[in-house]
PDB file of C-alpha atoms in Angstrom:
ATOM      1  CA  UNK A   1     123.735  42.840  58.810  1.00  0.00           C
ATOM      2  CA  UNK A   2     121.744  46.013  58.235  1.00  0.00           C
ATOM      3  CA  UNK A   3     119.209  45.575  55.430  1.00  0.00           C
ATOM      4  CA  UNK A   4     117.909  48.450  53.346  1.00  0.00           C
ATOM      5  CA  UNK A   5     114.519  48.160  51.664  1.00  0.00           C
ATOM      6  CA  UNK A   6     113.450  50.428  48.833  1.00  0.00           C
ATOM      7  CA  UNK A   7     109.968  51.233  47.602  1.00  0.00           C
ATOM      8  CA  UNK A   8     108.436  51.215  45.143  1.00  0.00           C
ATOM      9  CA  UNK A   9     110.284  48.740  42.924  1.00  0.00           C
ATOM     10  CA  UNK A  10     108.898  50.437  39.811  1.00  0.00           C
ATOM     11  CA  UNK A  11     107.542  53.937  39.399  1.00  0.00           C
ATOM     12  CA  UNK A  12     105.752  55.258  36.292  1.00  0.00           C
ATOM     13  CA  UNK A  13     105.991  59.014  35.855  1.00  0.00           C
ATOM     14  CA  UNK A  14     105.930  61.790  33.287  1.00  0.00           C
ATOM     15  CA  UNK A  15     108.387  64.565  32.550  1.00  0.00           C
ATOM     16  CA  UNK A  16     107.784  67.366  35.028  1.00  0.00           C
ATOM     17  CA  UNK A  17     106.412  65.076  37.769  1.00  0.00           C
ATOM     18  CA  UNK A  18     107.689  65.160  41.324  1.00  0.00           C
ATOM     19  CA  UNK A  19     109.081  61.743  42.173  1.00  0.00           C
ATOM     20  CA  UNK A  20     109.785  60.303  45.612  1.00  0.00           C
ATOM     21  CA  UNK A  21     111.601  57.054  46.424  1.00  0.00           C
ATOM     22  CA  UNK A  22     111.802  55.643  49.945  1.00  0.00           C
ATOM     23  CA  UNK A  23     114.542  53.637  51.610  1.00  0.00           C
ATOM     24  CA  UNK A  24     114.142  52.007  55.016  1.00  0.00           C
ATOM     25  CA  UNK A  25     116.977  50.554  57.074  1.00  0.00           C
ATOM     26  CA  UNK A  26     116.507  47.617  59.442  1.00  0.00           C
ATOM     27  CA  UNK A  27     118.193  49.608  62.220  1.00  0.00           C
ATOM     28  CA  UNK A  28     119.485  53.134  62.654  1.00  0.00           C
ATOM     29  CA  UNK A  29     122.172  54.166  60.210  1.00  0.00           C
ATOM     30  CA  UNK A  30     122.141  57.782  61.443  1.00  0.00           C
ATOM     31  CA  UNK A  31     122.656  59.556  58.095  1.00  0.00           C
ATOM     32  CA  UNK A  32     125.134  57.136  56.502  1.00  0.00           C
ATOM     33  CA  UNK A  33     123.128  56.680  53.323  1.00  0.00           C
ATOM     34  CA  UNK A  34     123.906  57.287  49.670  1.00  0.00           C
ATOM     35  CA  UNK A  35     121.778  57.304  46.541  1.00  0.00           C
ATOM     36  CA  UNK A  36     122.983  56.183  43.109  1.00  0.00           C
ATOM     37  CA  UNK A  37     121.562  56.400  39.606  1.00  0.00           C
ATOM     38  CA  UNK A  38     122.217  53.520  37.211  1.00  0.00           C
ATOM     39  CA  UNK A  39     121.544  53.509  33.475  1.00  0.00           C
ATOM     40  CA  UNK A  40     121.989  50.410  31.274  1.00  0.00           C
ATOM     41  CA  UNK A  41     125.592  49.983  30.220  1.00  0.00           C
ATOM     42  CA  UNK A  42     126.827  52.726  32.549  1.00  0.00           C
ATOM     43  CA  UNK A  43     128.515  52.680  35.921  1.00  0.00           C
ATOM     44  CA  UNK A  44     126.480  53.838  38.927  1.00  0.00           C
ATOM     45  CA  UNK A  45     126.575  57.578  39.534  1.00  0.00           C
ATOM     46  CA  UNK A  46     126.605  59.027  43.044  1.00  0.00           C
ATOM     47  CA  UNK A  47     123.766  61.527  43.517  1.00  0.00           C
ATOM     48  CA  UNK A  48     123.399  62.067  47.266  1.00  0.00           C
ATOM     49  CA  UNK A  49     125.647  61.199  50.212  1.00  0.00           C
ATOM     50  CA  UNK A  50     125.203  61.378  53.985  1.00  0.00           C
ATOM     51  CA  UNK A  51     121.451  61.297  53.362  1.00  0.00           C
ATOM     52  CA  UNK A  52     121.045  64.877  52.157  1.00  0.00           C
ATOM     53  CA  UNK A  53     124.275  66.137  50.595  1.00  0.00           C
ATOM     54  CA  UNK A  54     124.210  66.737  46.848  1.00  0.00           C
ATOM     55  CA  UNK A  55     127.254  65.366  45.049  1.00  0.00           C
ATOM     56  CA  UNK A  56     129.151  67.930  43.014  1.00  0.00           C
ATOM     57  CA  UNK A  57     127.801  68.257  39.478  1.00  0.00           C
ATOM     58  CA  UNK A  58     124.420  66.654  40.232  1.00  0.00           C
ATOM     59  CA  UNK A  59     121.416  68.815  39.257  1.00  0.00           C
ATOM     60  CA  UNK A  60     119.642  70.561  42.119  1.00  0.00           C
ATOM     61  CA  UNK A  61     116.306  68.897  41.226  1.00  0.00           C
ATOM     62  CA  UNK A  62     117.673  65.890  43.140  1.00  0.00           C
ATOM     63  CA  UNK A  63     117.427  66.035  46.930  1.00  0.00           C
ATOM     64  CA  UNK A  64     117.654  63.615  49.815  1.00  0.00           C
ATOM     65  CA  UNK A  65     116.287  63.640  53.342  1.00  0.00           C
ATOM     66  CA  UNK A  66     115.904  61.470  56.397  1.00  0.00           C
ATOM     67  CA  UNK A  67     117.821  60.046  59.322  1.00  0.00           C
ATOM     68  CA  UNK A  68     117.779  56.961  61.488  1.00  0.00           C
ATOM     69  CA  UNK A  69     115.840  54.383  59.482  1.00  0.00           C
ATOM     70  CA  UNK A  70     113.715  56.364  57.017  1.00  0.00           C
ATOM     71  CA  UNK A  71     115.096  58.138  53.963  1.00  0.00           C
ATOM     72  CA  UNK A  72     113.767  59.623  50.755  1.00  0.00           C
ATOM     73  CA  UNK A  73     115.159  60.638  47.398  1.00  0.00           C
ATOM     74  CA  UNK A  74     113.122  63.296  45.610  1.00  0.00           C
ATOM     75  CA  UNK A  75     113.326  64.502  42.037  1.00  0.00           C
ATOM     76  CA  UNK A  76     111.473  67.791  42.026  1.00  0.00           C
ATOM     77  CA  UNK A  77     110.706  67.888  38.299  1.00  0.00           C
ATOM     78  CA  UNK A  78     111.496  64.718  36.368  1.00  0.00           C
ATOM     79  CA  UNK A  79     113.581  65.258  33.228  1.00  0.00           C
ATOM     80  CA  UNK A  80     114.038  62.906  30.240  1.00  0.00           C
ATOM     81  CA  UNK A  81     117.566  62.095  31.399  1.00  0.00           C
ATOM     82  CA  UNK A  82     116.255  60.891  34.777  1.00  0.00           C
ATOM     83  CA  UNK A  83     114.591  57.698  33.541  1.00  0.00           C
ATOM     84  CA  UNK A  84     116.876  55.144  35.190  1.00  0.00           C
ATOM     85  CA  UNK A  85     117.141  52.816  38.172  1.00  0.00           C
ATOM     86  CA  UNK A  86     117.941  54.279  41.591  1.00  0.00           C
ATOM     87  CA  UNK A  87     119.606  52.484  44.495  1.00  0.00           C
ATOM     88  CA  UNK A  88     120.144  53.433  48.106  1.00  0.00           C
ATOM     89  CA  UNK A  89     123.163  52.117  50.000  1.00  0.00           C
ATOM     90  CA  UNK A  90     124.099  52.302  53.665  1.00  0.00           C
ATOM     91  CA  UNK A  91     127.692  52.737  54.793  1.00  0.00           C
ATOM     92  CA  UNK A  92     127.139  52.864  58.544  1.00  0.00           C
ATOM     93  CA  UNK A  93     129.110  49.689  59.183  1.00  0.00           C
ATOM     94  CA  UNK A  94     130.283  46.560  57.346  1.00  0.00           C
ATOM     95  CA  UNK A  95     128.858  44.861  55.406  1.00  0.00           C
ATOM     96  CA  UNK A  96     127.524  47.696  53.266  1.00  0.00           C
ATOM     97  CA  UNK A  97     124.243  46.789  51.585  1.00  0.00           C
ATOM     98  CA  UNK A  98     122.184  48.196  48.737  1.00  0.00           C
ATOM     99  CA  UNK A  99     118.449  48.442  48.282  1.00  0.00           C
ATOM    100  CA  UNK A 100     116.737  46.371  45.614  1.00  0.00           C
ATOM    101  CA  UNK A 101     116.411  49.349  43.290  1.00  0.00           C
ATOM    102  CA  UNK A 102     113.596  51.529  41.966  1.00  0.00           C
ATOM    103  CA  UNK A 103     113.111  51.693  38.223  1.00  0.00           C
ATOM    104  CA  UNK A 104     111.673  55.014  37.081  1.00  0.00           C
ATOM    105  CA  UNK A 105     109.895  54.502  33.766  1.00  0.00           C
ATOM    106  CA  UNK A 106     107.921  56.694  31.435  1.00  0.00           C
ATOM    107  CA  UNK A 107     104.173  56.662  31.995  1.00  0.00           C
TER     108      UNK A 107
ATOM    109  CA  UNK B   1     140.571  63.444  37.474  1.00  0.00           C
ATOM    110  CA  UNK B   2     139.995  60.159  39.286  1.00  0.00           C
ATOM    111  CA  UNK B   3     139.525  57.137  37.035  1.00  0.00           C
ATOM    112  CA  UNK B   4     139.500  53.405  37.690  1.00  0.00           C
ATOM    113  CA  UNK B   5     139.602  50.619  35.128  1.00  0.00           C
ATOM    114  CA  UNK B   6     138.842  46.965  35.728  1.00  0.00           C
ATOM    115  CA  UNK B   7     140.523  44.230  33.729  1.00  0.00           C
ATOM    116  CA  UNK B   8     140.357  40.468  33.744  1.00  0.00           C
ATOM    117  CA  UNK B   9     138.830  37.489  31.963  1.00  0.00           C
ATOM    118  CA  UNK B  10     135.372  37.803  30.457  1.00  0.00           C
ATOM    119  CA  UNK B  11     134.742  34.076  30.824  1.00  0.00           C
ATOM    120  CA  UNK B  12     135.741  31.662  33.564  1.00  0.00           C
ATOM    121  CA  UNK B  13     134.817  28.046  34.110  1.00  0.00           C
ATOM    122  CA  UNK B  14     133.051  26.767  37.233  1.00  0.00           C
ATOM    123  CA  UNK B  15     135.473  25.995  40.120  1.00  0.00           C
ATOM    124  CA  UNK B  16     138.151  28.269  38.627  1.00  0.00           C
ATOM    125  CA  UNK B  17     139.640  31.271  40.423  1.00  0.00           C
ATOM    126  CA  UNK B  18     138.821  34.752  39.118  1.00  0.00           C
ATOM    127  CA  UNK B  19     141.477  37.455  39.281  1.00  0.00           C
ATOM    128  CA  UNK B  20     140.452  41.046  38.534  1.00  0.00           C
ATOM    129  CA  UNK B  21     142.780  44.026  38.446  1.00  0.00           C
ATOM    130  CA  UNK B  22     141.763  47.626  39.043  1.00  0.00           C
ATOM    131  CA  UNK B  23     144.180  50.195  37.635  1.00  0.00           C
ATOM    132  CA  UNK B  24     143.967  53.566  39.354  1.00  0.00           C
ATOM    133  CA  UNK B  25     144.640  56.963  37.869  1.00  0.00           C
ATOM    134  CA  UNK B  26     144.364  60.472  39.282  1.00  0.00           C
ATOM    135  CA  UNK B  27     145.000  59.231  42.828  1.00  0.00           C
ATOM    136  CA  UNK B  28     147.324  56.898  44.703  1.00  0.00           C
ATOM    137  CA  UNK B  29     146.334  53.887  46.781  1.00  0.00           C
ATOM    138  CA  UNK B  30     149.182  54.935  49.068  1.00  0.00           C
ATOM    139  CA  UNK B  31     147.593  58.262  50.004  1.00  0.00           C
ATOM    140  CA  UNK B  32     146.185  58.542  53.509  1.00  0.00           C
ATOM    141  CA  UNK B  33     142.478  57.718  53.849  1.00  0.00           C
ATOM    142  CA  UNK B  34     142.157  56.340  50.313  1.00  0.00           C
ATOM    143  CA  UNK B  35     140.197  53.135  49.822  1.00  0.00           C
ATOM    144  CA  UNK B  36     139.143  51.004  46.857  1.00  0.00           C
ATOM    145  CA  UNK B  37     136.059  48.824  47.020  1.00  0.00           C
ATOM    146  CA  UNK B  38     134.780  46.029  44.809  1.00  0.00           C
ATOM    147  CA  UNK B  39     131.072  45.880  44.003  1.00  0.00           C
ATOM    148  CA  UNK B  40     129.251  43.512  41.650  1.00  0.00           C
ATOM    149  CA  UNK B  41     125.863  43.423  39.956  1.00  0.00           C
ATOM    150  CA  UNK B  42     124.445  40.199  38.515  1.00  0.00           C
ATOM    151  CA  UNK B  43     122.182  40.693  35.480  1.00  0.00           C
ATOM    152  CA  UNK B  44     118.776  41.949  36.596  1.00  0.00           C
ATOM    153  CA  UNK B  45     119.756  42.057  40.266  1.00  0.00           C
ATOM    154  CA  UNK B  46     120.892  44.624  42.779  1.00  0.00           C
ATOM    155  CA  UNK B  47     124.404  45.731  43.644  1.00  0.00           C
ATOM    156  CA  UNK B  48     126.462  43.753  46.150  1.00  0.00           C
ATOM    157  CA  UNK B  49     129.491  44.986  48.090  1.00  0.00           C
ATOM    158  CA  UNK B  50     132.350  42.463  48.043  1.00  0.00           C
ATOM    159  CA  UNK B  51     135.503  43.898  49.591  1.00  0.00           C
ATOM    160  CA  UNK B  52     137.410  47.035  50.522  1.00  0.00           C
ATOM    161  CA  UNK B  53     141.081  47.826  50.973  1.00  0.00           C
ATOM    162  CA  UNK B  54     142.579  50.988  52.447  1.00  0.00           C
ATOM    163  CA  UNK B  55     145.867  52.802  51.942  1.00  0.00           C
ATOM    164  CA  UNK B  56     147.197  51.301  55.179  1.00  0.00           C
ATOM    165  CA  UNK B  57     146.354  47.735  54.004  1.00  0.00           C
ATOM    166  CA  UNK B  58     143.331  47.484  56.279  1.00  0.00           C
ATOM    167  CA  UNK B  59     140.826  45.137  54.589  1.00  0.00           C
ATOM    168  CA  UNK B  60     137.134  44.362  54.916  1.00  0.00           C
ATOM    169  CA  UNK B  61     135.077  41.623  53.293  1.00  0.00           C
ATOM    170  CA  UNK B  62     131.424  40.756  52.851  1.00  0.00           C
ATOM    171  CA  UNK B  63     130.954  37.938  55.390  1.00  0.00           C
ATOM    172  CA  UNK B  64     128.780  35.999  52.944  1.00  0.00           C
ATOM    173  CA  UNK B  65     131.746  35.680  50.546  1.00  0.00           C
ATOM    174  CA  UNK B  66     134.741  36.208  52.822  1.00  0.00           C
ATOM    175  CA  UNK B  67     136.055  32.662  52.558  1.00  0.00           C
ATOM    176  CA  UNK B  68     136.385  33.045  48.787  1.00  0.00           C
ATOM    177  CA  UNK B  69     137.733  36.591  48.501  1.00  0.00           C
ATOM    178  CA  UNK B  70     141.153  38.157  48.761  1.00  0.00           C
ATOM    179  CA  UNK B  71     141.915  41.824  48.049  1.00  0.00           C
ATOM    180  CA  UNK B  72     145.453  43.141  47.725  1.00  0.00           C
ATOM    181  CA  UNK B  73     147.197  46.266  46.493  1.00  0.00           C
ATOM    182  CA  UNK B  74     150.318  46.847  44.455  1.00  0.00           C
ATOM    183  CA  UNK B  75     151.518  50.328  45.322  1.00  0.00           C
ATOM    184  CA  UNK B  76     154.306  50.269  42.718  1.00  0.00           C
ATOM    185  CA  UNK B  77     151.761  49.773  39.944  1.00  0.00           C
ATOM    186  CA  UNK B  78     148.962  51.698  41.677  1.00  0.00           C
ATOM    187  CA  UNK B  79     146.640  48.739  41.286  1.00  0.00           C
ATOM    188  CA  UNK B  80     144.196  46.792  43.424  1.00  0.00           C
ATOM    189  CA  UNK B  81     143.584  43.098  42.789  1.00  0.00           C
ATOM    190  CA  UNK B  82     140.563  40.988  43.736  1.00  0.00           C
ATOM    191  CA  UNK B  83     140.647  37.208  43.659  1.00  0.00           C
ATOM    192  CA  UNK B  84     137.561  35.044  44.048  1.00  0.00           C
ATOM    193  CA  UNK B  85     137.938  31.290  44.309  1.00  0.00           C
ATOM    194  CA  UNK B  86     135.628  28.458  43.336  1.00  0.00           C
ATOM    195  CA  UNK B  87     133.596  30.445  40.789  1.00  0.00           C
ATOM    196  CA  UNK B  88     130.017  29.367  40.101  1.00  0.00           C
ATOM    197  CA  UNK B  89     127.479  30.424  37.453  1.00  0.00           C
ATOM    198  CA  UNK B  90     125.690  32.515  40.132  1.00  0.00           C
ATOM    199  CA  UNK B  91     128.831  34.680  40.260  1.00  0.00           C
ATOM    200  CA  UNK B  92     128.128  35.898  36.728  1.00  0.00           C
ATOM    201  CA  UNK B  93     128.001  39.670  37.106  1.00  0.00           C
ATOM    202  CA  UNK B  94     129.473  43.013  36.188  1.00  0.00           C
ATOM    203  CA  UNK B  95     132.302  43.711  38.615  1.00  0.00           C
ATOM    204  CA  UNK B  96     133.187  47.299  39.529  1.00  0.00           C
ATOM    205  CA  UNK B  97     136.051  48.850  41.452  1.00  0.00           C
ATOM    206  CA  UNK B  98     135.211  52.091  43.221  1.00  0.00           C
ATOM    207  CA  UNK B  99     137.120  54.900  44.951  1.00  0.00           C
ATOM    208  CA  UNK B 100     136.258  56.198  48.356  1.00  0.00           C
ATOM    209  CA  UNK B 101     137.859  58.173  51.155  1.00  0.00           C
ATOM    210  CA  UNK B 102     137.409  57.071  54.759  1.00  0.00           C
ATOM    211  CA  UNK B 103     134.031  58.160  56.036  1.00  0.00           C
ATOM    212  CA  UNK B 104     132.942  59.240  52.586  1.00  0.00           C
ATOM    213  CA  UNK B 105     130.702  57.548  50.004  1.00  0.00           C
ATOM    214  CA  UNK B 106     131.625  55.501  46.946  1.00  0.00           C
ATOM    215  CA  UNK B 107     132.213  58.449  44.671  1.00  0.00           C
ATOM    216  CA  UNK B 108     134.054  57.311  41.530  1.00  0.00           C
ATOM    217  CA  UNK B 109     133.290  54.041  39.772  1.00  0.00           C
ATOM    218  CA  UNK B 110     135.145  52.151  37.093  1.00  0.00           C
ATOM    219  CA  UNK B 111     133.269  51.265  33.904  1.00  0.00           C
ATOM    220  CA  UNK B 112     132.822  47.683  35.130  1.00  0.00           C
ATOM    221  CA  UNK B 113     133.761  44.374  33.591  1.00  0.00           C
ATOM    222  CA  UNK B 114     131.296  41.597  32.816  1.00  0.00           C
ATOM    223  CA  UNK B 115     132.408  38.176  34.012  1.00  0.00           C
ATOM    224  CA  UNK B 116     130.480  35.135  32.840  1.00  0.00           C
ATOM    225  CA  UNK B 117     130.885  31.803  34.610  1.00  0.00           C
ATOM    226  CA  UNK B 118     130.113  28.929  32.281  1.00  0.00           C
ATOM    227  CA  UNK B 119     131.581  25.639  31.217  1.00  0.00           C
TER     228      UNK B 119
END
């Protein structure tokens, strides 16, 4: 199985900060990676797919990059609505796996 | 607008079989390239992919749970059903059904249903 490892597990930031989250795959997944945002009591929301494609309706402050085994999710200017937990997920082959999550909290 | 809604028991006893139904709206499970996945999230833990069924009845399972899982579709009702046997307290989680198209990401999620396993 391909494992995906996220870092950091928790990130403290302020509104307006640039935030970067990293996801590493245990072997190449080309660009078959998605990023999700999860808030308590809500279903996960797709932000980025195929490593760098912005899902329709997602603010442009979110961006993704990377290929192979190293990927990043960047929030260019953190907004109050962005405090949440973020997960990466590979869909290169089965079984799909998710990272352990990165909780973005207010500093 | 694509929507999915999970339904099933909120509480099951250990060793029982869980049956969850996902009712689809805004799309048909019979349409080419359509798939519906099941994902769960135990409290305080990460997300875990369980199973996936496609419009052509092709099915995929997480190998770690494959012996306990069955996914089926009812095209007449436009529903997808997940059964999980021999439930254990570690299976306590919020269970989601999710839409995807072949080669595309998990793009539309149901609201989720919390299942607690306890005697």
